[in-house]
Amino acid sequence: MVSSLRLPALTSLFSPSFTRRSTVSLRRRLHLRPPLAAGFSAQSAASSPTETEDRVDSKKSGRVQDRGSTDRVITPRSQDFNAWYLDVIANAELADYGPVRGTMVIRPYGYAMWEAIQDYLNVKFKETGHSNMYFPQFIPYSFIEKEASHVEGFSPELALVTIGGGKELEEKLVVRPTSETIVNHMFTQWIHSYRDLPLMINQWANVTRWEMRTKPFVRTLEFLWQEGHTAHATLEEAEKEALQMIDVYTKFAYEQAAIPVIAGRKSKVETFAGADKTYTIEAMMGDRKALQAGTSHNLGQNFSRAFGTQFTDENGLRQHVWQTSWAISTRFVGGIIMTHGDDAGLMLPPRIAPVQVVIVPIWKKVDEKTGVLDAASSVAETLKNAGLKVKLDDTDQRTPGWKFNFWEMKGVPLRIEIGPRDVSSGSVVISRRDIPGKQGKVFGISMEPSILEAYVKDRLDEIQSSLLQRAISFRDSNIVDVSSYEELKEAISLGKWARGPWSASDADELRIKEETGATIRCFPFEQPQGTKTCLMTGKHADEVAIFAKSY
Amino acid sequence: MENKLKSKSNHLPPFFVEHMAGGEQKKGGGEQKKAGGGGKKKEVKKETGLGLSFTKDENFGEWYSEVVVNGEMIEYYDISGCYILRPWAMSIWENIQTFFDAKIKKMKVKNCYFPLFVSPGVLQKEKDHIEGFAPEVAWVTKSGESDLEVPIALRPTSETVMYPYYSKWIRGHRDLPLKLNQWCNVVRWEFSNPTPFIRSREFLWQEGHTAFATKEEADTEVLQILELYRRIYEEFLAIPVTKGRKSELEKFAGGLYTTSVEAFIPNTGRGIQGATSHCLGQNFAKMFEINFENEKGEKSMVWQNSWAYSTRTIGVMVMVHGDNKGLVLPPKVAALQVIVIPVPYKDADTQGIFDACAATVAILSDAGIRAEADLRENYSPGWKYSNWEMKGVPLRIEIGPRDLANNQVRAVRRDNGEKTDISRVFLVEQVKGMLEKIQQNLFDVAKQKRDACIEVVKTWDEFIKALGQKKLILAPWCDEEEVEKDVKARTKGEMGAAKSLCTPFEQPELPEGTKCFASGKPATKWTYWGRSY
């Protein structure tokens, strides 16, 4: 009975003619609405056409306006990954485009995912001895210039404030792209002796990088992140800290986001501007492109030398401190979206999902309504009291089938259906988002609170680990071991990741990038045993590297 | 006037002296007793690098600047008006945030994030609004080496950033209410007197923006939020505030009416707006075309609210509770509620004392009390006392040989210096009780001081006199905008003009025929007046 109510799958509603359109029609449409037109016209004036390739397509904003009459259509993931990504972001109400080119509005559903990331990490940071604080967003340009490679790396992307309160500013101010410089400026004043070390802080903040090519969550002019900054007395301590934090990120990715990242070290070419070593977690997205999902840098003494950040050691000698910095941003939300999901939309890991269980009451006759709604509310109450994030979709504007599709598209891990027959039998029907159709559906689960609660919690745990397992097999089946440049090229051209021994030059690495579009994502911490010869030069290599195209 | 002032200044010094003396006495083994008298404080400062060079009563401004830095709340920075919020301040912010965020989530407000960057077109959409903010806007004009074609503003507040989206997202009555909040930074490039927390060019805040189908719903929410703000001040920061409504001149630019919680700083005689909850009416809805189809299928405009509190809360807390030894933190918001300090003597069982300190911290932490031990060996107990007093930790626990022998600890309250020996058997209950008492006492003392500053006036002469005495003035008023402008003009001076602070919701009786203190016209209400931050 329930499945007969099901609407045609979203995929069958999709028509190829609805694929992404040029941005022109969007603008035209938006210009019809005066309030937004003001924002977008300012933005379009400030941007060239190539910069807006990821702009939302026309049909969706059109649909948002006549929502209620049309169903939401998303491009199948298997057909056009990028279009699917943008469709999902718009239709699942994760984000909207901001008024200025390349910025975005994070809507509550997307922001709740960020909050789940924050809640977990904030606790871990405190457990590992870090304190939160807040540095100003404005940095004098002269600070940025102090560390040579840092300014070189960031200067093209800097947003500069030159006018404030109606006056030209004496010194132009940088809207922080990252805070190493201001942090060091202050560390220099706070650190005197070895007793002041280690100094370990973190801040949750917004940062700005004036990027040309943008994509919601993945690369935006302004994004939210946490940035940790630490100072230590020895290189060893700094190295230990940098590794500890990449480990925190790795655990988070696996256990919470169900993303089987590969942790490793960046090549010299890919190392952060101003760092000695950069550690990274690299995630494979559904289109097999790599996403750098978090980084932890051993900054060595580069910034402390540039800023004169010194301490008196136990022997009374002045030494430069050793530092780290590490960050995870809203980009990670993009990583979650692009790791999981299918043609029907999002598929959220239960530990990240803003809604873990959606309850859809089903009634046909008016006299059934009250009984069904009462049962649904009490089930919702039971699960809420058990600490779960529950949504009861009791609107009567939509058919149950429409609701099924809608919440599937939003990626809610579990759906509970309650109809009149379920009420009389005191049971519910439960469907898993990760297993489509009948296989994922179980009938006759008792409404009895203790039974239901245990069942739901077990299923959520199963979904959490099944998403991870699925992502692991996907990742592993798309990494190819290569021993020559030819093999590497072939793997990359097939859209896969290539893993092979590497000891060649930076120039060779750049050549690979030019010729294949792939970069060294990392030298993974987990290395195969045995002797290795460099895939490029045939000379001895200590390590294998992973090559891939990336976001 | 003399009398009043005297009683106020009489109030503090004995309390202060008694406190200082107490602290010195207990230092015992750690630091030798200093010679008494006026030079004492100076010496402490010299020897320990601690202490303040200004007193709260004599040089309030300097005292404040010093206490926020020495208490490790703030670090000054090369850009005027921008400050670094150190962990000590940040954790207070986080404690308040945790309370407020949970409360608004219960009200079904959802968090989100809108961009920092505002295009000029959107910014200028609402005229009155932008007139209020335009002079303070900071502009990004360059990216890298190249000039932007259109300069981009940094949000001074987000009404104009958010409302175009409200227009897009709200279609029918089922989309209402729309209740969003964001935690973010905002930028207001002001030139007048930057003061840490109180007036800075960048600050942290929450801004809630809600849209409703009816004015009644909006009105209700304005007051619900205002009540949460009152609780932040009174229950968490232990600061008495007055709930009330702003005058036409002082209300939010572009809004319908503004309510606020108002605090008062007795030392400077200035009122300070603690937080605001605005009903925007339909003005923004009109400008941004935020319409919806109501249940009858007719097009109508939404009713909107916006509400915010900022890191200013922390500044008010410092000003109200701080004393000549430094910060005084209310237990509910303090990062650290109890600091445990070992007081070893030469021949004493040092290890035993240190173990007792660690055990005390463990027991308190298990009971949910934020406690730490200061076991640094390179500082004397006396230095540590001053250090943690400067940082304002509500309760200090000292453990020396005698305490060890008696299975007790000595607890010293930061707010009044009171010392109590506590048996370790009843440690948790006693400490909890003391923290509650401290919280209550801070509020009571602050309320008593504020109430002592309230002066009811009926005539202009009385008003001017009270203003000169740094009073919080309650006066009958005709509620005319021109009259308030006139009051401002007539009181202009070095100290800044007086203005209306708020019309309290709790109105004393206004006898028939009462005249406005400023215009002589019939008064319609009692309103608070004074200089303000």
PDB file of C-alpha atoms in Angstrom, chain A residues 21-100:
ATOM      1  CA  ARG A  21      21.731  26.641 -18.751  1.00  0.00           C
ATOM      2  CA  SER A  22      24.044  29.518 -19.194  1.00  0.00           C
ATOM      3  CA  THR A  23      24.067  32.077 -16.473  1.00  0.00           C
ATOM      4  CA  VAL A  24      22.526  34.708 -18.659  1.00  0.00           C
ATOM      5  CA  SER A  25      18.983  33.557 -18.224  1.00  0.00           C
ATOM      6  CA  LEU A  26      19.378  33.496 -14.483  1.00  0.00           C
ATOM      7  CA  ARG A  27      20.407  37.077 -14.378  1.00  0.00           C
ATOM      8  CA  ARG A  28      17.602  38.053 -16.637  1.00  0.00           C
ATOM      9  CA  ARG A  29      15.168  36.276 -14.421  1.00  0.00           C
ATOM     10  CA  LEU A  30      16.571  37.789 -11.307  1.00  0.00           C
ATOM     11  CA  HIS A  31      16.434  41.231 -12.786  1.00  0.00           C
ATOM     12  CA  LEU A  32      12.698  40.809 -12.839  1.00  0.00           C
ATOM     13  CA  ARG A  33      12.833  40.844  -9.078  1.00  0.00           C
ATOM     14  CA  PRO A  34      14.102  44.234  -8.030  1.00  0.00           C
ATOM     15  CA  PRO A  35      15.572  43.376  -4.628  1.00  0.00           C
ATOM     16  CA  LEU A  36      17.908  40.685  -5.856  1.00  0.00           C
ATOM     17  CA  ALA A  37      18.626  42.423  -9.089  1.00  0.00           C
ATOM     18  CA  ALA A  38      20.394  45.144  -7.206  1.00  0.00           C
ATOM     19  CA  GLY A  39      22.747  42.653  -5.633  1.00  0.00           C
ATOM     20  CA  PHE A  40      23.388  40.586  -8.676  1.00  0.00           C
ATOM     21  CA  SER A  41      23.916  43.439 -11.039  1.00  0.00           C
ATOM     22  CA  ALA A  42      26.585  44.830  -8.761  1.00  0.00           C
ATOM     23  CA  GLN A  43      28.148  41.434  -8.726  1.00  0.00           C
ATOM     24  CA  SER A  44      27.983  40.961 -12.444  1.00  0.00           C
ATOM     25  CA  ALA A  45      29.623  44.278 -13.003  1.00  0.00           C
ATOM     26  CA  ALA A  46      32.491  43.174 -10.844  1.00  0.00           C
ATOM     27  CA  SER A  47      33.028  39.846 -12.521  1.00  0.00           C
ATOM     28  CA  SER A  48      33.922  38.484 -15.894  1.00  0.00           C
ATOM     29  CA  PRO A  49      31.882  35.676 -17.473  1.00  0.00           C
ATOM     30  CA  THR A  50      34.510  33.014 -16.856  1.00  0.00           C
ATOM     31  CA  GLU A  51      34.346  33.629 -13.147  1.00  0.00           C
ATOM     32  CA  THR A  52      30.739  32.708 -12.880  1.00  0.00           C
ATOM     33  CA  GLU A  53      30.746  29.293 -14.449  1.00  0.00           C
ATOM     34  CA  ASP A  54      29.322  27.724 -11.358  1.00  0.00           C
ATOM     35  CA  ARG A  55      26.488  30.115 -10.961  1.00  0.00           C
ATOM     36  CA  VAL A  56      23.166  28.582 -10.140  1.00  0.00           C
ATOM     37  CA  ASP A  57      21.246  27.589 -13.215  1.00  0.00           C
ATOM     38  CA  SER A  58      18.124  29.289 -14.260  1.00  0.00           C
ATOM     39  CA  LYS A  59      15.541  26.637 -13.784  1.00  0.00           C
ATOM     40  CA  LYS A  60      15.963  26.337 -10.064  1.00  0.00           C
ATOM     41  CA  SER A  61      15.602  29.901  -9.048  1.00  0.00           C
ATOM     42  CA  GLY A  62      12.657  29.913 -11.365  1.00  0.00           C
ATOM     43  CA  ARG A  63      11.232  26.954  -9.579  1.00  0.00           C
ATOM     44  CA  VAL A  64      11.825  28.395  -6.164  1.00  0.00           C
ATOM     45  CA  GLN A  65       9.464  31.121  -7.171  1.00  0.00           C
ATOM     46  CA  ASP A  66       6.649  28.830  -8.198  1.00  0.00           C
ATOM     47  CA  ARG A  67       7.361  26.263  -5.581  1.00  0.00           C
ATOM     48  CA  GLY A  68       4.212  24.452  -4.770  1.00  0.00           C
ATOM     49  CA  SER A  69       3.205  23.714  -8.302  1.00  0.00           C
ATOM     50  CA  THR A  70       6.246  21.862  -9.565  1.00  0.00           C
ATOM     51  CA  ASP A  71       8.306  19.071  -8.129  1.00  0.00           C
ATOM     52  CA  ARG A  72      11.971  19.550  -7.566  1.00  0.00           C
ATOM     53  CA  VAL A  73      14.143  18.094 -10.247  1.00  0.00           C
ATOM     54  CA  ILE A  74      17.771  17.312  -9.843  1.00  0.00           C
ATOM     55  CA  THR A  75      20.214  16.202 -12.459  1.00  0.00           C
ATOM     56  CA  PRO A  76      21.146  12.541 -11.877  1.00  0.00           C
ATOM     57  CA  ARG A  77      24.515  12.213 -10.218  1.00  0.00           C
ATOM     58  CA  SER A  78      25.530   9.518 -12.662  1.00  0.00           C
ATOM     59  CA  GLN A  79      24.896  11.836 -15.565  1.00  0.00           C
ATOM     60  CA  ASP A  80      26.503  15.140 -14.629  1.00  0.00           C
ATOM     61  CA  PHE A  81      28.198  15.248 -11.258  1.00  0.00           C
ATOM     62  CA  ASN A  82      28.721  18.975 -11.137  1.00  0.00           C
ATOM     63  CA  ALA A  83      25.149  19.743 -12.111  1.00  0.00           C
ATOM     64  CA  TRP A  84      23.946  17.234  -9.533  1.00  0.00           C
ATOM     65  CA  TYR A  85      26.066  18.957  -6.880  1.00  0.00           C
ATOM     66  CA  LEU A  86      24.648  22.383  -7.641  1.00  0.00           C
ATOM     67  CA  ASP A  87      21.108  21.045  -7.910  1.00  0.00           C
ATOM     68  CA  VAL A  88      21.376  19.289  -4.585  1.00  0.00           C
ATOM     69  CA  ILE A  89      22.704  22.402  -2.896  1.00  0.00           C
ATOM     70  CA  ALA A  90      19.830  24.453  -4.215  1.00  0.00           C
ATOM     71  CA  ASN A  91      17.019  21.931  -3.783  1.00  0.00           C
ATOM     72  CA  ALA A  92      18.062  20.599  -0.415  1.00  0.00           C
ATOM     73  CA  GLU A  93      18.348  24.225   0.695  1.00  0.00           C
ATOM     74  CA  LEU A  94      21.940  23.900   1.788  1.00  0.00           C
ATOM     75  CA  ALA A  95      23.094  27.206   0.378  1.00  0.00           C
ATOM     76  CA  ASP A  96      22.223  30.030  -1.927  1.00  0.00           C
ATOM     77  CA  TYR A  97      24.424  32.331  -3.930  1.00  0.00           C
ATOM     78  CA  GLY A  98      25.502  35.483  -2.125  1.00  0.00           C
ATOM     79  CA  PRO A  99      24.954  39.022  -3.335  1.00  0.00           C
ATOM     80  CA  VAL A 100      28.596  39.403  -4.282  1.00  0.00           C
TER      81      VAL A 100
END
